[in-house]
Amino acid sequence: VIARILKKQRKHFETRIEELIEPSEHRVEPKCEYFGVCGGCSWQHLDYDQQLFWKKQHVEDALVRIGKLEIGKMEETLPAAKQYHYRNKMDFSFGASRWLTAEEIASADENINREFALGLHVPARFDKVLDVKKCLIHTELGEKILTSIRNAALKFNTGAHNELERQGVLKSLMVRTSDRTGEIMVLLVTDDLKEEADKEFMNFYDNVFAEEVPEVTEIMHGINNTRNPVFRGEPRVIKGQGYISEQILGIDYRISPLSFFQTNSSQLDRFIQSILDYADLSPEDVLWDLYCGTGSITLPASKKVNRVFGVEMSESSIADAKMNAELNSITNAEFICADLHAKNAPGELAKLPPPDVIIIDPPRGGMHKNLVSHLMEIEAEKFIYVSCNPTTQARDCELMSEKYEVKKVLPVDMFPHTFHVESV
């Protein structure tokens, strides 16, 4: 390639490719028209087999080079069931400052509305939104939903919210889907309605949107009049029952608008099954599932053990987990709301029966040192560490290496065409 140096760092240069002289044999033509601009699917130009190879390499390098660990068996990356249209949740943003692509700038099209966009934030620019017609990793119905909402906003001249100038009301649009039932949830988040145009748009959303996109089963509206971009309130239900249903390994889940749920439903059965296979559970076992979320691992595991305890700091996730246990008539799963990074976490865990097996799936930052020390003292026979960040996983495994050895590692591709990888 011929590359232009944009920034000189201490150990590397940041560059932009000006010309591709000789393409790699592994390079393929990206399918998405927004590739290279939105920043989402940054590996779309890489052959899928090579994506799997490099995800395995990333996990192995982290464990061996960062964690300085010896690995008993490094398995091949578990490929995704679907390479496109696999995400069950997308958060789209409204923007009062539209990001123009190089092609749009070159076209000099005066009809482009530069003060409105519905799509995705471009990398490193919180104030710029790329107007997106469709997303190839989300539901195929997404294009129809985005088009309906966008056309209505432009028709009624309803503005996208501008936080700096405190103008405009449209903030975000979340779309969730169920792989098992085909249910589709749409949650529109706005500021307080101010202008007549805002009320006309909301009248469309309340009464006409469902007719334009009848496939949508759940339509909701939330008001967020704070500076925090994350909506945390109770949405108004316009159509439907306020949740959608999903299933993992025969367990039914109700997913409310703000619930955390793994975003690749089509890969979930194989992902969770691989975790349970590694755990090799028996009917006499006591299992701890730490950072359990809504119980996506806890509840399938409950079928194989004597008792299982799920621990999670999110009150809403614990509430959902308890509801899902009741929904499936599961009585041997207990859920505890506790911050595993707090100083009193070891004391909270000490109240539970000692575990035979521990499964842990922490956030990207990994485990707190206090928790690592406590788990080392407990000395459960088997420890299954699930991570979306192999580097912090490697750091934690190195801390535990004086008592544990790494027997097996399985990279799992939950996010095709991105560099993200799950490591079990």
Coordinates of C-alpha atoms in Angstrom, one line a residue:
V1 CA 0.0 0.0 0.0
I2 CA 0.8 3.6 -0.2
A3 CA -0.1 5.2 3.1
R4 CA -0.2 8.8 4.3
I5 CA 1.1 9.3 7.8
L6 CA -1.5 11.3 9.8
K7 CA 0.1 11.1 13.3
K8 CA 3.4 9.9 14.8
Q9 CA 3.2 8.1 18.1
R10 CA 6.1 6.9 20.2
K11 CA 5.9 3.3 19.0
H12 CA 3.8 3.5 15.8
F13 CA 2.4 5.7 13.1
E14 CA -1.2 6.3 12.4
T15 CA -1.8 6.3 8.7
R16 CA -4.5 6.4 6.0
I17 CA -4.3 4.1 2.9
E18 CA -4.0 6.2 -0.2
E19 CA -3.6 3.4 -2.7
L20 CA -3.8 -0.4 -2.5
I21 CA -1.0 -1.7 -4.8
E22 CA -1.3 -5.4 -4.3
P23 CA -4.3 -6.9 -2.4
S24 CA -3.8 -9.8 0.0
E25 CA -5.1 -13.2 -1.2
H26 CA -7.3 -13.1 1.8
R27 CA -9.0 -9.8 0.9
V28 CA -12.6 -9.9 -0.2
E29 CA -15.0 -7.2 -1.4
P30 CA -17.0 -5.7 1.6
K31 CA -20.8 -6.1 1.1
C32 CA -21.8 -3.0 3.1
E33 CA -21.8 0.4 1.4
Y34 CA -20.8 2.1 4.6
F35 CA -17.7 -0.1 5.2
G36 CA -14.7 1.9 6.4
V37 CA -16.9 4.9 7.4
C38 CA -19.2 3.8 10.2
G39 CA -16.4 1.8 11.9
G40 CA -18.6 -1.1 12.9
C41 CA -17.6 -4.1 10.8
S42 CA -14.0 -3.3 10.3
W43 CA -13.1 -6.8 9.2
Q44 CA -15.6 -7.1 6.3
H45 CA -12.8 -7.1 3.8
L46 CA -11.1 -10.2 5.3
D47 CA -12.1 -13.7 4.2
Y48 CA -14.1 -15.3 7.0
D49 CA -11.8 -18.3 7.5
Q50 CA -9.0 -15.7 8.1
Q51 CA -11.2 -13.8 10.6
L52 CA -11.5 -17.1 12.6
F53 CA -7.7 -17.7 12.4
W54 CA -6.8 -14.2 13.7
K55 CA -9.4 -14.3 16.5
K56 CA -7.8 -17.5 17.7
Q57 CA -4.4 -15.9 17.3
H58 CA -5.5 -12.9 19.4
V59 CA -6.7 -15.1 22.2
E60 CA -3.6 -17.3 22.2
D61 CA -1.2 -14.3 22.0
A62 CA -2.9 -12.7 25.0
L63 CA -2.7 -15.8 27.2
V64 CA 0.8 -16.8 26.2
R65 CA 2.5 -13.3 25.8
I66 CA 0.6 -11.3 28.3
G67 CA -0.4 -14.0 30.8
K68 CA 2.8 -16.0 30.2
L69 CA 0.6 -19.2 30.5
E70 CA 1.0 -22.7 29.3
I71 CA -2.1 -23.8 27.5
G72 CA -3.1 -27.5 27.6
K73 CA -5.3 -27.4 24.4
M74 CA -6.0 -24.4 22.1
E75 CA -9.1 -25.2 20.1
E76 CA -10.1 -23.7 16.8
T77 CA -12.5 -20.7 16.8
L78 CA -16.1 -21.8 16.9
P79 CA -17.6 -20.1 13.8
A80 CA -20.8 -18.1 13.9
A81 CA -24.0 -19.7 12.7
K82 CA -24.7 -16.6 10.6
Q83 CA -22.3 -14.1 9.2
Y84 CA -24.8 -11.4 8.4
H85 CA -28.1 -10.3 10.1
Y86 CA -27.0 -11.8 13.4
R87 CA -27.4 -8.9 15.8
N88 CA -30.6 -9.0 17.8
K89 CA -30.1 -5.4 19.1
M90 CA -29.0 -2.2 17.5
D91 CA -29.0 1.3 18.9
F92 CA -29.3 4.0 16.3
S93 CA -28.8 7.7 17.0
F94 CA -30.4 10.9 15.6
G95 CA -27.9 13.6 14.8
A96 CA -28.2 17.3 14.1
S97 CA -24.9 17.2 12.3
R98 CA -24.7 14.7 9.5
W99 CA -21.4 13.1 8.6
L100 CA -20.9 13.2 4.8
T101 CA -19.0 10.4 3.0
A102 CA -16.3 11.2 0.5
E103 CA -18.8 10.3 -2.3
E104 CA -21.5 12.6 -0.9
I105 CA -19.0 15.5 -0.7
A106 CA -17.8 14.8 -4.3
S107 CA -21.4 14.7 -5.6
A108 CA -22.0 18.3 -4.3
D109 CA -25.7 17.3 -3.9
E110 CA -27.5 20.3 -2.5
N111 CA -30.5 18.2 -1.5
I112 CA -28.7 16.4 1.3
N113 CA -30.0 17.6 4.6
R114 CA -26.8 18.3 6.6
E115 CA -28.8 19.0 9.8
F116 CA -30.5 15.6 10.2
A117 CA -29.2 12.0 10.3
L118 CA -30.5 8.7 11.6
G119 CA -27.9 6.1 11.9
L120 CA -24.6 5.4 13.6
H121 CA -21.9 7.6 15.2
V122 CA -18.7 7.7 13.2
P123 CA -15.6 6.7 15.2
A124 CA -14.2 9.2 17.6
R125 CA -16.9 11.8 16.8
F126 CA -19.7 12.0 19.3
D127 CA -21.2 14.9 17.4
K128 CA -21.4 13.4 13.9
V129 CA -23.9 10.8 12.8
L130 CA -23.7 8.8 9.6
D131 CA -27.1 8.5 7.9
V132 CA -27.6 4.8 7.5
K133 CA -30.3 3.2 5.3
K134 CA -29.7 -0.4 6.4
C135 CA -27.2 -2.4 8.5
L136 CA -26.2 -5.8 7.2
I137 CA -25.5 -7.3 10.6
H138 CA -28.9 -6.4 11.9
T139 CA -32.4 -7.6 11.0
E140 CA -33.3 -7.4 7.4
L141 CA -36.4 -5.4 8.4
G142 CA -34.2 -2.7 9.8
E143 CA -34.2 -0.8 6.5
K144 CA -38.0 -0.6 6.5
I145 CA -38.0 0.7 10.1
L146 CA -35.3 3.3 9.6
T147 CA -36.9 4.6 6.4
S148 CA -40.4 5.0 8.0
I149 CA -39.0 6.9 11.0
R150 CA -36.6 9.0 8.9
N151 CA -39.3 10.0 6.4
A152 CA -41.7 11.0 9.1
A153 CA -39.1 13.1 10.9
L154 CA -38.3 14.9 7.7
K155 CA -41.9 15.3 6.7
F156 CA -42.9 17.0 10.0
N157 CA -39.6 18.8 10.2
T158 CA -38.9 17.2 13.6
G159 CA -35.3 18.0 14.7
A160 CA -32.6 15.7 15.9
H161 CA -31.5 16.6 19.4
N162 CA -28.5 18.9 19.7
E163 CA -27.2 18.7 23.3
L164 CA -24.9 21.8 23.0
E165 CA -27.7 24.1 21.7
R166 CA -30.5 22.2 23.6
Q167 CA -32.6 22.0 20.5
G168 CA -34.5 19.2 18.7
V169 CA -36.2 16.3 20.4
L170 CA -35.3 13.0 18.6
K171 CA -32.5 11.2 20.5
S172 CA -32.2 7.5 19.7
L173 CA -34.0 4.5 18.2
M174 CA -33.4 1.0 19.6
V175 CA -34.5 -2.1 17.6
R176 CA -34.5 -5.6 19.3
T177 CA -35.5 -8.9 17.6
S178 CA -36.1 -12.4 18.7
D179 CA -34.5 -15.2 16.7
R180 CA -37.0 -17.8 18.0
T181 CA -40.3 -16.0 17.8
G182 CA -39.6 -13.3 15.2
E183 CA -40.9 -10.6 17.6
I184 CA -39.5 -7.1 16.9
M185 CA -39.3 -4.3 19.5
V186 CA -38.8 -0.6 18.6
L187 CA -38.1 1.9 21.4
L188 CA -37.9 5.6 20.4
V189 CA -36.3 7.9 22.9
T190 CA -36.9 11.7 22.8
D191 CA -36.5 14.8 24.8
D192 CA -39.7 16.5 26.1
L193 CA -41.9 17.4 23.2
K194 CA -41.8 21.2 22.6
E195 CA -42.9 22.3 19.1
E196 CA -46.1 21.5 17.2
A197 CA -43.9 19.5 14.7
D198 CA -42.8 17.3 17.6
K199 CA -46.4 16.5 18.5
E200 CA -47.3 15.8 14.9
F201 CA -44.4 13.4 14.6
M202 CA -45.4 11.6 17.8
N203 CA -48.9 11.3 16.5
F204 CA -47.5 9.5 13.5
Y205 CA -45.4 7.2 15.8
D206 CA -48.4 6.5 18.0
N207 CA -50.9 5.8 15.3
V208 CA -49.3 5.3 11.8
F209 CA -45.9 3.7 12.3
A210 CA -47.5 0.3 13.2
E211 CA -49.5 0.4 9.9
E212 CA -46.4 1.2 7.8
V213 CA -44.3 -1.5 9.5
P214 CA -46.9 -4.1 10.8
E215 CA -44.1 -6.7 11.4
V216 CA -43.1 -4.7 14.5
T217 CA -44.8 -6.3 17.5
E218 CA -43.6 -4.0 20.3
I219 CA -43.7 -0.2 19.9
M220 CA -42.5 1.9 22.9
H221 CA -41.6 5.5 23.6
G222 CA -39.3 6.8 26.3
I223 CA -38.6 10.4 27.4
N224 CA -35.0 11.3 28.4
N225 CA -34.7 15.0 29.3
T226 CA -31.3 14.6 31.0
R227 CA -27.9 15.2 29.6
N228 CA -27.1 11.5 30.1
P229 CA -27.5 9.8 26.6
V230 CA -28.5 6.5 28.2
F231 CA -32.3 6.1 28.8
R232 CA -33.1 4.6 32.2
G233 CA -36.7 5.3 32.6
E234 CA -39.9 3.3 32.2
P235 CA -41.1 3.5 28.5
R236 CA -44.7 4.0 27.5
V237 CA -46.0 0.9 25.6
I238 CA -47.9 1.9 22.5
K239 CA -48.3 -1.6 21.0
G240 CA -47.6 -5.1 22.4
Q241 CA -46.8 -6.3 25.9
G242 CA -43.6 -4.5 26.7
Y243 CA -41.1 -7.4 26.1
I244 CA -40.1 -10.0 23.6
S245 CA -39.3 -13.7 24.2
E246 CA -36.1 -15.7 23.4
Q247 CA -34.9 -19.2 24.1
I248 CA -31.5 -20.6 25.1
L249 CA -31.1 -24.4 25.3
G250 CA -34.8 -24.9 26.0
I251 CA -35.0 -22.1 28.6
D252 CA -37.5 -19.3 27.8
Y253 CA -36.4 -15.7 28.5
R254 CA -38.4 -12.5 28.6
I255 CA -36.4 -9.5 27.4
S256 CA -37.5 -6.1 28.4
P257 CA -36.3 -2.9 26.6
L258 CA -33.4 -2.2 29.0
S259 CA -32.4 -5.9 29.8
F260 CA -28.9 -7.0 28.9
F261 CA -28.9 -10.0 26.6
Q262 CA -26.2 -11.5 24.4
T263 CA -26.6 -9.8 21.0
N264 CA -26.1 -12.8 18.8
S265 CA -29.1 -15.1 19.3
S266 CA -28.3 -17.5 16.5
Q267 CA -24.9 -18.4 18.1
L268 CA -26.1 -18.4 21.8
D269 CA -27.0 -22.1 22.0
R270 CA -23.6 -23.2 20.8
F271 CA -21.8 -20.6 23.0
I272 CA -23.6 -21.5 26.2
Q273 CA -23.3 -25.2 25.4
S274 CA -19.6 -24.9 25.0
I275 CA -19.4 -23.3 28.5
L276 CA -21.4 -26.1 30.0
D277 CA -19.3 -28.7 28.3
Y278 CA -16.2 -27.2 29.8
A279 CA -17.8 -27.1 33.2
D280 CA -18.7 -30.9 32.9
L281 CA -21.4 -30.5 35.6
S282 CA -22.8 -33.3 37.8
P283 CA -26.1 -33.5 39.7
E284 CA -24.3 -33.2 43.1
D285 CA -22.5 -29.9 42.2
V286 CA -22.9 -26.5 43.7
L287 CA -22.2 -23.9 41.0
W288 CA -21.5 -20.2 41.3
D289 CA -22.2 -18.1 38.2
L290 CA -20.6 -14.7 38.8
Y291 CA -21.6 -11.7 36.8
C292 CA -24.6 -13.7 35.8
G293 CA -26.6 -11.0 34.0
T294 CA -30.2 -12.2 33.4
G295 CA -29.2 -15.8 33.9
S296 CA -28.3 -16.9 30.3
I297 CA -25.7 -19.3 31.8
T298 CA -27.3 -19.8 35.2
L299 CA -30.6 -21.2 34.1
P300 CA -29.5 -23.8 31.5
A301 CA -26.9 -24.9 34.1
S302 CA -29.5 -25.3 36.7
K303 CA -30.8 -28.4 34.9
K304 CA -27.4 -30.2 35.5
V305 CA -26.6 -29.3 39.1
N306 CA -27.9 -29.5 42.7
R307 CA -27.9 -25.8 43.3
V308 CA -26.7 -22.7 41.4
F309 CA -26.1 -19.2 42.7
G310 CA -26.1 -16.2 40.2
V311 CA -24.4 -13.0 41.4
E312 CA -24.8 -9.7 39.6
M313 CA -24.7 -6.0 40.6
S314 CA -27.5 -4.8 38.2
E315 CA -30.8 -4.8 40.0
S316 CA -32.8 -4.9 36.8
S317 CA -30.8 -7.9 35.5
I318 CA -31.4 -9.8 38.8
A319 CA -35.1 -9.0 38.6
D320 CA -35.2 -10.3 35.1
A321 CA -33.2 -13.4 36.1
K322 CA -35.7 -14.2 38.9
M323 CA -38.6 -13.7 36.6
N324 CA -37.1 -16.0 34.0
A325 CA -36.4 -18.7 36.7
E326 CA -40.1 -18.5 37.7
L327 CA -41.2 -18.5 34.1
N328 CA -39.4 -21.8 33.6
S329 CA -40.4 -23.3 37.0
I330 CA -36.7 -23.5 38.1
T331 CA -36.4 -23.7 41.9
N332 CA -32.7 -24.6 42.4
A333 CA -31.4 -21.3 41.1
E334 CA -30.9 -18.4 43.6
F335 CA -29.9 -14.9 42.4
I336 CA -28.1 -12.3 44.6
C337 CA -27.6 -8.6 43.8
A338 CA -24.1 -7.7 44.8
D339 CA -21.1 -5.7 43.5
L340 CA -18.3 -8.2 43.0
H341 CA -15.8 -5.4 42.8
A342 CA -16.7 -3.9 46.2
K343 CA -14.6 -4.4 49.3
N344 CA -17.4 -6.4 50.9
A345 CA -17.7 -8.8 48.0
P346 CA -15.8 -11.7 49.7
G347 CA -18.0 -11.4 52.7
E348 CA -21.1 -11.6 50.6
L349 CA -19.8 -14.7 48.7
A350 CA -18.8 -16.3 52.0
K351 CA -22.5 -16.6 52.9
L352 CA -23.0 -19.0 50.0
P353 CA -22.3 -22.8 50.1
P354 CA -18.8 -23.5 48.9
P355 CA -18.8 -24.1 45.1
D356 CA -17.6 -27.2 43.3
V357 CA -17.5 -25.2 40.0
I358 CA -17.2 -21.5 39.3
I359 CA -18.3 -19.9 36.0
I360 CA -17.3 -16.3 35.6
D361 CA -18.2 -13.8 32.8
P362 CA -16.9 -10.4 33.9
P363 CA -17.1 -7.1 32.0
R364 CA -14.3 -6.0 29.7
G365 CA -12.2 -4.8 32.6
G366 CA -12.0 -8.3 34.1
M367 CA -12.0 -9.2 37.8
H368 CA -11.0 -7.0 40.7
K369 CA -7.9 -8.1 42.6
N370 CA -9.9 -8.6 45.8
L371 CA -12.2 -11.0 44.0
V372 CA -9.3 -12.9 42.5
S373 CA -7.7 -13.3 45.9
H374 CA -11.0 -14.6 47.4
L375 CA -11.6 -17.1 44.6
M376 CA -8.0 -18.4 45.0
E377 CA -8.8 -19.1 48.7
I378 CA -12.0 -20.9 47.9
E379 CA -10.1 -23.3 45.6
A380 CA -13.0 -24.6 43.6
E381 CA -12.0 -27.7 41.6
K382 CA -13.0 -26.3 38.3
F383 CA -13.1 -22.7 37.1
I384 CA -14.5 -21.6 33.7
Y385 CA -13.6 -18.1 32.7
V386 CA -15.6 -16.5 29.9
S387 CA -14.4 -13.2 28.6
C388 CA -15.0 -10.7 25.8
N389 CA -11.6 -9.2 26.4
P390 CA -8.7 -11.8 26.1
T391 CA -6.1 -9.3 27.5
T392 CA -7.8 -8.8 30.9
Q393 CA -8.6 -12.5 30.9
A394 CA -4.9 -13.3 30.5
R395 CA -4.0 -10.9 33.3
D396 CA -6.5 -12.5 35.7
C397 CA -5.4 -16.1 34.7
E398 CA -1.8 -15.2 35.4
L399 CA -2.8 -14.0 38.9
M400 CA -4.5 -17.4 39.4
S401 CA -1.8 -19.5 37.9
E402 CA -0.2 -20.5 41.2
K403 CA -3.3 -22.6 41.9
Y404 CA -4.9 -23.2 38.5
E405 CA -3.6 -24.4 35.2
V406 CA -5.2 -23.7 31.8
K407 CA -6.5 -27.0 30.5
K408 CA -8.5 -25.9 27.4
V409 CA -9.3 -22.6 25.6
L410 CA -12.1 -22.1 23.0
P411 CA -12.4 -18.8 21.1
V412 CA -16.0 -18.2 20.0
D413 CA -17.0 -15.9 17.2
M414 CA -20.1 -14.0 18.4
F415 CA -19.4 -10.9 16.2
P416 CA -18.5 -11.7 12.6
H417 CA -16.7 -9.0 10.6
T418 CA -15.4 -7.3 13.8
F419 CA -12.2 -7.9 15.8
H420 CA -14.2 -8.9 18.9
V421 CA -14.0 -12.4 20.2
E422 CA -15.3 -14.3 23.2
S423 CA -12.9 -16.6 25.0
V424 CA -13.9 -19.6 27.1

